[in-house]
Coordinates of C-alpha atoms in Angstrom, one line a residue:
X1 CA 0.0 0.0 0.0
X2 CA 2.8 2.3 0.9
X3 CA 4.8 1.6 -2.4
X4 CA 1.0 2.9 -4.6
X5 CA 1.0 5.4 -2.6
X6 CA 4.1 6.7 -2.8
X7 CA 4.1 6.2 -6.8
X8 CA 0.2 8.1 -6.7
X9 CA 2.4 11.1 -5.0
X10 CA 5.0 10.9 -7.6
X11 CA 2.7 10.5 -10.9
X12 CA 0.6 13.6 -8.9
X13 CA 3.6 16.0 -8.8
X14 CA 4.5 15.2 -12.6
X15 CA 1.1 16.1 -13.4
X16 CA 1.4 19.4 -11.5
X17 CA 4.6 20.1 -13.1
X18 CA 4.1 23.2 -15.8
X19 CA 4.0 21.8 -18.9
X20 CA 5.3 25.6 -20.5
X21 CA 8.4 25.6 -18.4
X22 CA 8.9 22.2 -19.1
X23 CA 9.3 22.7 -22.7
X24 CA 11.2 25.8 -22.4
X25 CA 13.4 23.4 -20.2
X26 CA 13.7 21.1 -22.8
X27 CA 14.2 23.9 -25.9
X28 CA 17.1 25.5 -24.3
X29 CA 18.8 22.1 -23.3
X30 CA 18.5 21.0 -26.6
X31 CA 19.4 24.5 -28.5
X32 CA 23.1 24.2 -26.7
X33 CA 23.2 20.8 -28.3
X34 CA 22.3 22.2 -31.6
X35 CA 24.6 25.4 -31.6
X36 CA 27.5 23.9 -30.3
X37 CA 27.3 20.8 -32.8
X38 CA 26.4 22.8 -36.1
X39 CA 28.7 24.7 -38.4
X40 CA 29.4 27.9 -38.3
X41 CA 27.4 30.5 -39.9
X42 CA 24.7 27.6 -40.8
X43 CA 21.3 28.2 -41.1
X44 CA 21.1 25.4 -38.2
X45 CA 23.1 27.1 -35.8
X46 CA 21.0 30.8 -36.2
X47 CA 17.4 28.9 -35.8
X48 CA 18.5 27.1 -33.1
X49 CA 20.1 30.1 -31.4
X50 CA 16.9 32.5 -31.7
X51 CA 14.7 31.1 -29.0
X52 CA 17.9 30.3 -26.5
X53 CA 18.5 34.4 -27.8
X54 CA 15.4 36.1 -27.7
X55 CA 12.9 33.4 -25.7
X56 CA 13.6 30.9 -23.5
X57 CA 15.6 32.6 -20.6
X58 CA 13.5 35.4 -20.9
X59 CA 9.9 33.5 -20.4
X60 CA 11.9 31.5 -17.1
X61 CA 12.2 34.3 -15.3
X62 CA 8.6 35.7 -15.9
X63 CA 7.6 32.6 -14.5
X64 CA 9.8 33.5 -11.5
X65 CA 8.0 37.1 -11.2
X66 CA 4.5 36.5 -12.2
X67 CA 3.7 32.7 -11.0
X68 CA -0.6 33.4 -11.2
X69 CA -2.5 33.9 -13.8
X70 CA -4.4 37.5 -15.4
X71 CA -5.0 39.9 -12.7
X72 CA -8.4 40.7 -11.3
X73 CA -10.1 43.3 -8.7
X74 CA -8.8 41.9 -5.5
X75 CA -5.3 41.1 -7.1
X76 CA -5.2 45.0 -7.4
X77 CA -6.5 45.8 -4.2
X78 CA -3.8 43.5 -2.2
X79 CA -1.6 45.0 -0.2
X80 CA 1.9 43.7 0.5
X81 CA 0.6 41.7 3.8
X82 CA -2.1 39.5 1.1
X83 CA 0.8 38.8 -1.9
X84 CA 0.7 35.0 -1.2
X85 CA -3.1 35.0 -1.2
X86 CA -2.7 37.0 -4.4
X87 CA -0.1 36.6 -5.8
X88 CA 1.5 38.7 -9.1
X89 CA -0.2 37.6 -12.8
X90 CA -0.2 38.7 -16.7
X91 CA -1.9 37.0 -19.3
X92 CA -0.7 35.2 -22.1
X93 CA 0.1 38.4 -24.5
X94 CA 2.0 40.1 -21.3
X95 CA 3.8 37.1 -20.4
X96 CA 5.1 36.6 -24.1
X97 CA 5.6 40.5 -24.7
X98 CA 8.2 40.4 -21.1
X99 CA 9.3 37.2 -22.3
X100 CA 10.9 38.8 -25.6
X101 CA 12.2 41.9 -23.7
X102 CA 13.5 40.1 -20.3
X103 CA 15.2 38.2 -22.9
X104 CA 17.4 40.8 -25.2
X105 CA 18.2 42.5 -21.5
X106 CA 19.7 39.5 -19.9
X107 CA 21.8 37.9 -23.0
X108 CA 24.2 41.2 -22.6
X109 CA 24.5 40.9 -18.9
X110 CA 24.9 36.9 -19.0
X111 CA 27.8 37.9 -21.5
X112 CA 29.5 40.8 -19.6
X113 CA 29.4 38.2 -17.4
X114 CA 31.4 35.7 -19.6
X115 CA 33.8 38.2 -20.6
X116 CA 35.4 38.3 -16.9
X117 CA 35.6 34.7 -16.8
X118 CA 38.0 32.1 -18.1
X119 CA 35.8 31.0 -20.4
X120 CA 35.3 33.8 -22.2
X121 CA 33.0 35.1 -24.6
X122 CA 32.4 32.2 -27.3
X123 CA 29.7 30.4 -29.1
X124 CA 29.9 27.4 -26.8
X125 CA 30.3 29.2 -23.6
X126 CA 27.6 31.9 -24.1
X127 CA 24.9 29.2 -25.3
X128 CA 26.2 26.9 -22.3
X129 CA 25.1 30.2 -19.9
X130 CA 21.9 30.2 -21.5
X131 CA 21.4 27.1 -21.0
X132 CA 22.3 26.9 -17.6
X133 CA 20.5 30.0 -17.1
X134 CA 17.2 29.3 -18.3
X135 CA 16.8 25.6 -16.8
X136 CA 17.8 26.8 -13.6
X137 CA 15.6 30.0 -13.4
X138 CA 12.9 27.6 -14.8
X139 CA 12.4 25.1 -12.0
X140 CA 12.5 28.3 -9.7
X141 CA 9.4 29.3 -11.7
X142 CA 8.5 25.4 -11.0
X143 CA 8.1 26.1 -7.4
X144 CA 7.0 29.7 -7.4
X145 CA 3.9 28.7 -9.9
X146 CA 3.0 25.7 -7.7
X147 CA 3.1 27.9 -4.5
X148 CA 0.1 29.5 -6.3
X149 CA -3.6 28.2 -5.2
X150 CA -4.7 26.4 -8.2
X151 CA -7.7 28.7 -9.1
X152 CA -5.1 30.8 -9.9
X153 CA -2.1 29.2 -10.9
X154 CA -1.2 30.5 -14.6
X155 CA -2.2 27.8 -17.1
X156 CA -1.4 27.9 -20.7
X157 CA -4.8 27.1 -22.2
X158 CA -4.3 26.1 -25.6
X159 CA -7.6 28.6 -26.9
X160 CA -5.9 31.8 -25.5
X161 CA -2.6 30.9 -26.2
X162 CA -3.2 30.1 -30.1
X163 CA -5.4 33.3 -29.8
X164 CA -2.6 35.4 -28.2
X165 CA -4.9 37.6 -27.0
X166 CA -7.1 38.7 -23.5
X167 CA -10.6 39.0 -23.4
X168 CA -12.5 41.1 -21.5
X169 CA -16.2 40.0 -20.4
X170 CA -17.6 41.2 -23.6
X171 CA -15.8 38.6 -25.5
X172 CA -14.2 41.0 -27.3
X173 CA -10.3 41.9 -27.7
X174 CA -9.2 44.4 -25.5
X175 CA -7.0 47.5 -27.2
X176 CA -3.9 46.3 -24.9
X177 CA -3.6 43.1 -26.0
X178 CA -4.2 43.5 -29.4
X179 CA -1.2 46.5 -29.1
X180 CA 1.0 44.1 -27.4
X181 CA 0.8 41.6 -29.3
X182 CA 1.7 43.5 -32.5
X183 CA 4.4 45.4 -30.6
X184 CA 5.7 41.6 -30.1
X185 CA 5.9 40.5 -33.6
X186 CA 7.5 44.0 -34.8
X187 CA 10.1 43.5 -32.0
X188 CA 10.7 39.7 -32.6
X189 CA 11.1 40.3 -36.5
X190 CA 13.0 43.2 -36.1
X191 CA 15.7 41.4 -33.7
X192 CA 15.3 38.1 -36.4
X193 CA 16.3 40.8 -39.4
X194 CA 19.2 42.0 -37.3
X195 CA 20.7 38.8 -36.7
X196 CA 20.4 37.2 -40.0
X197 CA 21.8 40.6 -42.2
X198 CA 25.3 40.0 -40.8
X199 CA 25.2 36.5 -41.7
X200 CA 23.5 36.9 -45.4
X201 CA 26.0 40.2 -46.0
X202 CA 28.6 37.7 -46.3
X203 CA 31.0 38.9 -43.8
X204 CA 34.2 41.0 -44.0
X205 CA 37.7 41.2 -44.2
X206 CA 39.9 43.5 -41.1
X207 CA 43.3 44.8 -41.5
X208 CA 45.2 46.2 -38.7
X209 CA 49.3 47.7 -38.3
X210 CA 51.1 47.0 -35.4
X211 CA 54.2 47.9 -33.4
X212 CA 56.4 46.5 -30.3
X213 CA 56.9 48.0 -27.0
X214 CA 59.6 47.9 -25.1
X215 CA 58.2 45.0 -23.7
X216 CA 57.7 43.0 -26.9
X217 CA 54.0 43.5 -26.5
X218 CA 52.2 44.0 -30.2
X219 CA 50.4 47.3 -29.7
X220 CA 48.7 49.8 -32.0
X221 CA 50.1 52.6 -33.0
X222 CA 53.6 53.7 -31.8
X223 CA 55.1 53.3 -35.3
X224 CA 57.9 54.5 -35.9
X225 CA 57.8 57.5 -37.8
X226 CA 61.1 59.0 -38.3
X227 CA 64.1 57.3 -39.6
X228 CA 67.5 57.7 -41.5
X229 CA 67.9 57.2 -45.3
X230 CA 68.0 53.2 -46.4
X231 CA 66.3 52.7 -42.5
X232 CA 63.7 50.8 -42.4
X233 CA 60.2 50.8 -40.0
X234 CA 59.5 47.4 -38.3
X235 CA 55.7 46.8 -38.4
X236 CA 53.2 43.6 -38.2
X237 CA 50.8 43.7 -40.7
X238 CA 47.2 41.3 -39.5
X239 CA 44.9 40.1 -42.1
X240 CA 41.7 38.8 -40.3
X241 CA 38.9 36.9 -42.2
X242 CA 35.7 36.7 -40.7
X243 CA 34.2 36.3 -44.3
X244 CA 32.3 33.4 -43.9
X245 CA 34.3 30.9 -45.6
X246 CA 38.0 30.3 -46.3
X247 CA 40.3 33.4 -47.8
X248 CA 43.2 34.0 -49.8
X249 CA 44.9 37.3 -49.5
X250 CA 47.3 39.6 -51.1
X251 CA 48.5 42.8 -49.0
X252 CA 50.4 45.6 -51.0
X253 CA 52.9 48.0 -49.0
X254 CA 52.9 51.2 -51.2
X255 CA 55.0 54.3 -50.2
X256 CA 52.4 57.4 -51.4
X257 CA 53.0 61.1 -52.1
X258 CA 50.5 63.4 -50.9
X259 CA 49.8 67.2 -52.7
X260 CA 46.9 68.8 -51.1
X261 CA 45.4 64.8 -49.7
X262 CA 46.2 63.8 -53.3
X263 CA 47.8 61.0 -54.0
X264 CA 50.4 62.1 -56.5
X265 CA 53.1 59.5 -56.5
X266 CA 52.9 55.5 -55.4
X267 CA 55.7 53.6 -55.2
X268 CA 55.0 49.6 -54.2
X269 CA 57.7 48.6 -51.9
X270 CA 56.3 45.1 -50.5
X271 CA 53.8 42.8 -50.9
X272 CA 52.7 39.5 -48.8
X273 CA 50.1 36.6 -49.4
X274 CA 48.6 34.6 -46.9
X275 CA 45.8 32.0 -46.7
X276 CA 43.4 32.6 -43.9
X277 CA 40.5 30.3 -42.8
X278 CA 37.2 31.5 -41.6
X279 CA 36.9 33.5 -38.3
X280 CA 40.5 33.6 -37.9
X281 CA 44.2 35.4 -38.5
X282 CA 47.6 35.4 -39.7
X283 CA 49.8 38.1 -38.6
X284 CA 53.2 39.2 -40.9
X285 CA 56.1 40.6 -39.5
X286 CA 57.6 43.5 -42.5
X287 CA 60.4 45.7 -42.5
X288 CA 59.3 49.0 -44.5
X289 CA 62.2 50.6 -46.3
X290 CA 61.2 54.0 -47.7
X291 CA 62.6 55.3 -50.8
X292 CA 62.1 58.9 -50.2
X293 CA 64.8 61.4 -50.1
X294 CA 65.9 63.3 -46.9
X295 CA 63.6 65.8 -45.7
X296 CA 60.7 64.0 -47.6
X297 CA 57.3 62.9 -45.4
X298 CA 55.5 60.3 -47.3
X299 CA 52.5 57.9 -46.0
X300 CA 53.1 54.3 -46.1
X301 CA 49.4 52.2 -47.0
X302 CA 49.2 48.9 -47.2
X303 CA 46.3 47.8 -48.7
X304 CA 44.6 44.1 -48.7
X305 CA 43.2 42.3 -51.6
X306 CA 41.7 39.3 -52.5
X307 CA 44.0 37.0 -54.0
X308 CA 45.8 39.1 -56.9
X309 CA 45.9 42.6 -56.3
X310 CA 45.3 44.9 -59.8
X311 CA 48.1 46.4 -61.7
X312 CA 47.9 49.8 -60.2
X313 CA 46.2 49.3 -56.7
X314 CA 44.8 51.9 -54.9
X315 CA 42.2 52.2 -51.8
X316 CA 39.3 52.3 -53.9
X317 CA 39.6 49.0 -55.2
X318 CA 40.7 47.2 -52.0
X319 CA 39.0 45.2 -49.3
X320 CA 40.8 47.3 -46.4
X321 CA 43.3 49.7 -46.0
X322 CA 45.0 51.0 -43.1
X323 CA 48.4 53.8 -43.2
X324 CA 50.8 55.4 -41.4
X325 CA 53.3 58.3 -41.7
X326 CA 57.4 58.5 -41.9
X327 CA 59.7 61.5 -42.2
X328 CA 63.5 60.5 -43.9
X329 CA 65.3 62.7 -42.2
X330 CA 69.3 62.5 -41.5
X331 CA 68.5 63.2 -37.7
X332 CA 66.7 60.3 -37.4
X333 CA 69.8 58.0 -35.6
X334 CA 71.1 61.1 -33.9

């Protein structure tokens, strides 16, 4: 008798369990598996990462705050002393409206969070957060929702949740809810547009110049900018490809003459080629030997291209371009 009754208690507290948070539960546990499995910048990995985005964690923690069901008269009339007799509620719309927002605020914090960490701020590390996150928020919901008294404990009703929308006792939508719910699929497809642009604008390509200090430490800026005829200016030149797909690159070291910010003169003194795969980068170490005469200032570009540069390159026609500026002067080793 004891053993039926204990499984009658178990099978009852399954039954009670929330069958919402249970399924957000189950959506963000098995989002981390999809993310962290798929390649990058698949369509897999960016369906699978919108609701562990812009859902999931969001709707646990509404579950947290707001455990009953819609408001009514005496839920508005409770003072602090009556909050477990009634307790906070939204309806559907509400819930799903917070859910969205809650959601885009805590992402950034979870991944401030990361940053300070040893993990760090990755793919696999920021969807394992979510994860974590949402489960564990959820089952606080668990308990908060079956604190509730039942009559009114915040059920998802299949009707009003394929609806989306309160009723009043008319029958007929109320203004708010019809205004929320619009406000929700303008946000949600706004935030969808924004994450998929990046990914269908194919990318880009970085270039970036940098110098050692003292310490040996790659730093930017602190070029060198003065030195003696033949000299030469130590720099390290990083391609970066974040293109989306493996790259091949050419950069070009051109020495420029300037009249009135117009290029008058180019004079290629350098070029380098590197193979780069997807969401990483090579770094070059160059010694830059100007050709100019003492007393002349020119600007040293280097410009990157994608596999052969053209005959006669020039910033217009590259993928990134970054400059600095040396003086040939016979002071320079003084």
């Amino acid at each position: 008798m004891s053993l039926r009754t204990s499984t009658q208690t178990r099978l009852g507290s399954v039954r009670r369990y929330p069958g919402d948070l249970a399924i957000v539960s189950l959506v963000a546990i098995g989002a981390y598996v999809a993310v962290t499995s798929a390649a990058d910048e698949t369509a897999l990995r960016l369906i699978a990462a919108l609701p562990l985005v812009l859902f999931v964690p969001g709707y646990a923690l509404v579950s947290v705050l707001f455990p009953a069901g819609e408001r009514d008269a005496q839920e508005t009339t409770a003072t602090a002393v009556d909050a477990e007799t009634y307790p906070r509620g939204i309806d559907v719309v509400e819930r799903l409206g917070l859910a969205l927002a809650v959601s885009v605020a805590v992402v950034p914090l979870l991944a401030l969070g990361l940053a300070v960490t040893e993990w760090g701020l990755g793919t696999a590390s920021t969807a394992a957060a979510l994860c974590v996150f949402t489960v564990v928020v959820a089952q606080i919901g668990v308990i908060r929702r079956l604190r509730v008294p039942e009559a009114k404990r915040f059920r998802v009703a299949p009707l009003a949740a394929l609806a989306g929308f309160r009723q009043g006792e008319s029958g007929a939508v109320t203004v708010t809810s019809l205004l929320l719910g619009i406000a929700v699929i303008v946000a949600a497809g706004a935030l969808l547009a924004g994450l998929i642009a990046p990914v269908s604008s194919g990318g880009f390509s970085q270039l970036a110049l940098y110098s050692e200090n003292e310490s040996g430490d790659l730093v930017t800026g602190g070029i060198q900018d003065e030195v003696a005829p033949g000299e030469s200016v130590p720099v390290t030149v990083e391609m970066e490809n974040q293109a989306g797909e493996e790259m091949t690159y050419t950069a070009v070291v051109q020495q420029q003459t300037l009249e009135d910010d117009t290029v008058v003169d180019r004079t290629e003194l350098d070029t380098i080629s590197a193979t780069v795969t997807d969401g990483s980068s090579v770094q070059e170490e160059l010694e830059v030997t100007p050709t100019a005469e003492s007393g002349e200032t020119v600007r040293i570009s280097v410009l990157l291209y994608e596999d052969e540069p053209p005959s006669e390159p020039t910033a217009e026609d590259a993928l990134a371009e970054t400059t600095f500026w040396v003086t040939v002067t016979e002071d320079a080793g003084a």
